[in-house]
Amino acid sequence: MKRELSAILEDFNKPIKPEYLKKKPIYEKRQQVGEVPFIPWPNLCRILDQYTGGNWEWKIRSQFMGDRTLIEGSLTIHGSDGSLTREATGNEMSDCSDFGDPSSNAEAMAFRRAAAKFGIGLHLWDKKSKSNQQNSAPKPATNQSAPITDQPNKKGVISREEWLEKKKQQQQQNQ
């Protein structure tokens, strides 16, 4: 039985259970400087199934741009009162040396990004400390794109907002 979209979106904004998360190392100049939590794509499928009753679909389009594989994905959630779609991209170097292949890595990135646009896992990107993340209220979903990886600093990880502000200041200094 399909649920109303408002109920599904409300559930999507709940913090992700720790058993659904894994940690990925982040690097700066080939040195590991920290870790960032992420949702592996199979666990994301489980979350979508849990809250939608399996009423979702994922479509992709592939492009190859020089030495990069680009995947454009569309995630659609079907509710009893309609459907919502969010789109996102993922990319990977064609000669990636990480786990997986370029297409599956780029698809997983696009899938996580599209799901984040619905609110799934947005609490992972809050500015709050790791210890407060488990108890914090999640941010509401927006129609804006959110990157999946945060940018590292000397102390570990900064939020997307801090990184954007830092980038803006650097651009102003370079002008």
Tab-separated table of C-alpha atoms in Angstrom:
chain	number	residue	atom	x	y	z
A	1	MET	CA	0.000	0.000	0.000
A	2	LYS	CA	1.353	3.405	-0.972
A	3	ARG	CA	1.823	6.096	1.667
A	4	GLU	CA	1.324	9.832	1.250
A	5	LEU	CA	4.389	11.699	0.018
A	6	SER	CA	4.397	13.994	3.070
A	7	ALA	CA	4.717	10.977	5.408
A	8	ILE	CA	7.470	9.449	3.268
A	9	LEU	CA	9.429	12.727	3.169
A	10	GLU	CA	9.038	13.126	6.925
A	11	ASP	CA	10.597	9.678	7.429
A	12	PHE	CA	13.389	10.475	4.951
A	13	ASN	CA	14.442	13.380	7.180
A	14	LYS	CA	15.042	11.143	10.190
A	15	PRO	CA	18.684	10.408	11.076
A	16	ILE	CA	20.018	7.224	9.505
A	17	LYS	CA	20.457	4.278	11.851
A	18	PRO	CA	24.189	3.658	12.514
A	19	GLU	CA	23.992	0.094	11.153
A	20	TYR	CA	23.211	1.538	7.698
A	21	LEU	CA	26.362	3.699	7.661
A	22	LYS	CA	29.979	3.024	6.788
A	23	LYS	CA	33.038	5.266	6.937
A	24	LYS	CA	35.119	6.341	3.989
A	25	PRO	CA	38.624	7.798	4.375
A	26	ILE	CA	39.248	11.304	3.059
A	27	TYR	CA	42.610	12.405	1.749
A	28	GLU	CA	44.530	15.600	1.305
A	29	LYS	CA	47.745	15.460	-0.721
A	30	ARG	CA	47.667	11.642	-0.632
A	31	GLN	CA	47.566	11.607	3.176
A	32	GLN	CA	44.505	10.354	5.035
A	33	VAL	CA	43.200	13.284	7.100
A	34	GLY	CA	39.968	11.821	8.433
A	35	GLU	CA	36.882	9.808	7.683
A	36	VAL	CA	33.390	10.691	6.570
A	37	PRO	CA	30.255	8.609	7.161
A	38	PHE	CA	28.283	7.586	4.077
A	39	ILE	CA	25.384	5.341	3.108
A	40	PRO	CA	26.429	2.448	0.838
A	41	TRP	CA	24.027	2.135	-2.091
A	42	PRO	CA	22.599	-1.277	-1.053
A	43	ASN	CA	21.685	0.204	2.336
A	44	LEU	CA	20.127	3.177	0.598
A	45	CYS	CA	17.924	0.728	-1.336
A	46	ARG	CA	16.850	-0.819	1.979
A	47	ILE	CA	15.987	2.608	3.409
A	48	LEU	CA	13.963	3.506	0.305
A	49	ASP	CA	12.130	0.158	0.454
A	50	GLN	CA	11.409	0.586	4.156
A	51	TYR	CA	9.819	4.023	3.847
A	52	THR	CA	8.160	3.717	0.424
A	53	GLY	CA	7.066	0.094	0.505
A	54	GLY	CA	9.160	-0.433	-2.638
A	55	ASN	CA	7.381	2.335	-4.541
A	56	TRP	CA	10.444	4.028	-5.999
A	57	GLU	CA	12.451	3.835	-9.199
A	58	TRP	CA	15.954	4.730	-10.342
A	59	LYS	CA	16.926	5.588	-13.908
A	60	ILE	CA	20.374	6.489	-15.212
A	61	ARG	CA	22.017	7.966	-18.285
A	62	SER	CA	25.732	7.507	-18.956
A	63	GLN	CA	28.166	9.881	-20.587
A	64	PHE	CA	31.884	9.657	-21.157
A	65	MET	CA	33.701	12.975	-21.096
A	66	GLY	CA	37.395	12.613	-21.818
A	67	ASP	CA	38.891	10.685	-18.914
A	68	ARG	CA	35.702	10.808	-16.798
A	69	THR	CA	32.595	8.681	-16.585
A	70	LEU	CA	29.508	10.754	-15.792
A	71	ILE	CA	26.218	9.272	-14.631
A	72	GLU	CA	23.001	11.298	-14.512
A	73	GLY	CA	20.379	9.656	-12.327
A	74	SER	CA	16.696	10.223	-11.601
A	75	LEU	CA	15.186	8.934	-8.367
A	76	THR	CA	11.381	8.910	-8.282
A	77	ILE	CA	9.323	8.280	-5.159
A	78	HIS	CA	5.719	7.195	-5.718
A	79	GLY	CA	3.148	8.036	-3.053
A	80	SER	CA	-0.575	7.592	-2.823
A	81	ASP	CA	-1.005	11.271	-3.731
A	82	GLY	CA	1.540	11.546	-6.545
A	83	SER	CA	5.198	11.141	-7.422
A	84	LEU	CA	8.327	13.231	-6.850
A	85	THR	CA	11.595	13.046	-8.771
A	86	ARG	CA	15.036	14.347	-7.875
A	87	GLU	CA	18.025	14.204	-10.218
A	88	ALA	CA	21.739	14.207	-9.519
A	89	THR	CA	25.061	13.394	-11.144
A	90	GLY	CA	28.052	11.328	-10.170
A	91	ASN	CA	31.430	11.085	-11.848
A	92	GLU	CA	34.594	9.040	-11.650
A	93	MET	CA	37.933	8.995	-13.410
A	94	SER	CA	37.891	6.322	-16.106
A	95	ASP	CA	41.140	4.876	-14.762
A	96	CYS	CA	39.998	4.897	-11.113
A	97	SER	CA	42.179	2.936	-8.746
A	98	ASP	CA	39.540	2.810	-6.006
A	99	PHE	CA	37.283	-0.123	-5.244
A	100	GLY	CA	34.776	-0.742	-8.027
A	101	ASP	CA	34.674	0.438	-11.589
A	102	PRO	CA	34.044	3.960	-12.923
A	103	SER	CA	30.406	3.362	-13.897
A	104	SER	CA	29.293	1.739	-10.644
A	105	ASN	CA	31.185	4.303	-8.532
A	106	ALA	CA	29.649	7.217	-10.455
A	107	GLU	CA	26.186	5.655	-10.279
A	108	ALA	CA	26.441	5.125	-6.515
A	109	MET	CA	27.499	8.775	-6.118
A	110	ALA	CA	24.548	10.002	-8.188
A	111	PHE	CA	22.145	7.711	-6.292
A	112	ARG	CA	23.293	9.016	-2.883
A	113	ARG	CA	23.099	12.610	-4.103
A	114	ALA	CA	19.577	12.194	-5.482
A	115	ALA	CA	18.460	10.565	-2.228
A	116	ALA	CA	20.021	13.428	-0.235
A	117	LYS	CA	17.855	15.844	-2.218
A	118	PHE	CA	14.865	14.050	-0.681
A	119	GLY	CA	16.409	14.479	2.779
A	120	ILE	CA	17.884	11.012	3.259
A	121	GLY	CA	21.087	11.328	5.272
A	122	LEU	CA	21.244	15.133	5.308
A	123	HIS	CA	22.003	15.016	9.030
A	124	LEU	CA	25.399	13.550	8.105
A	125	TRP	CA	26.408	16.974	6.763
A	126	ASP	CA	25.380	19.091	9.761
A	127	LYS	CA	28.053	21.327	11.316
A	128	LYS	CA	27.528	19.719	14.712
A	129	SER	CA	30.195	17.486	16.186
A	130	LYS	CA	30.111	13.770	15.565
A	131	SER	CA	28.902	13.130	19.116
A	132	ASN	CA	25.944	15.468	18.641
A	133	GLN	CA	25.009	14.105	15.200
A	134	GLN	CA	23.186	11.100	16.624
A	135	ASN	CA	20.854	13.313	18.702
A	136	SER	CA	20.451	16.298	16.407
A	137	ALA	CA	17.333	17.165	14.472
A	138	PRO	CA	17.877	16.690	10.730
A	139	LYS	CA	17.687	19.538	8.255
A	140	PRO	CA	14.583	19.620	6.063
A	141	ALA	CA	14.923	18.537	2.449
A	142	THR	CA	15.404	21.230	-0.156
A	143	ASN	CA	15.397	21.333	-3.908
A	144	GLN	CA	19.050	22.370	-3.930
A	145	SER	CA	21.893	20.033	-4.743
A	146	ALA	CA	24.190	18.945	-1.922
A	147	PRO	CA	27.612	17.383	-2.505
A	148	ILE	CA	28.239	13.982	-1.022
A	149	THR	CA	31.755	14.626	0.187
A	150	ASP	CA	32.914	17.335	2.561
A	151	GLN	CA	36.247	19.048	2.083
A	152	PRO	CA	38.926	18.178	4.678
A	153	ASN	CA	40.902	20.636	6.764
A	154	LYS	CA	43.809	20.126	9.166
A	155	LYS	CA	41.442	19.177	12.010
A	156	GLY	CA	39.363	16.679	10.042
A	157	VAL	CA	36.193	17.636	8.183
A	158	ILE	CA	34.354	20.906	7.656
A	159	SER	CA	30.732	21.308	6.679
A	160	ARG	CA	29.519	22.104	3.184
A	161	GLU	CA	28.542	25.608	4.318
A	162	GLU	CA	32.006	26.262	5.794
A	163	TRP	CA	33.663	24.971	2.622
A	164	LEU	CA	31.458	27.156	0.401
A	165	GLU	CA	32.249	30.221	2.524
A	166	LYS	CA	35.979	29.448	2.387
A	167	LYS	CA	35.799	28.993	-1.397
A	168	LYS	CA	33.918	32.301	-1.747
A	169	GLN	CA	36.568	34.116	0.320
A	170	GLN	CA	39.378	32.604	-1.761
A	171	GLN	CA	37.673	33.714	-4.991
A	172	GLN	CA	37.304	37.253	-3.620
A	173	GLN	CA	40.988	37.345	-2.686
A	174	ASN	CA	42.008	36.190	-6.162
A	175	GLN	CA	40.076	39.015	-7.865
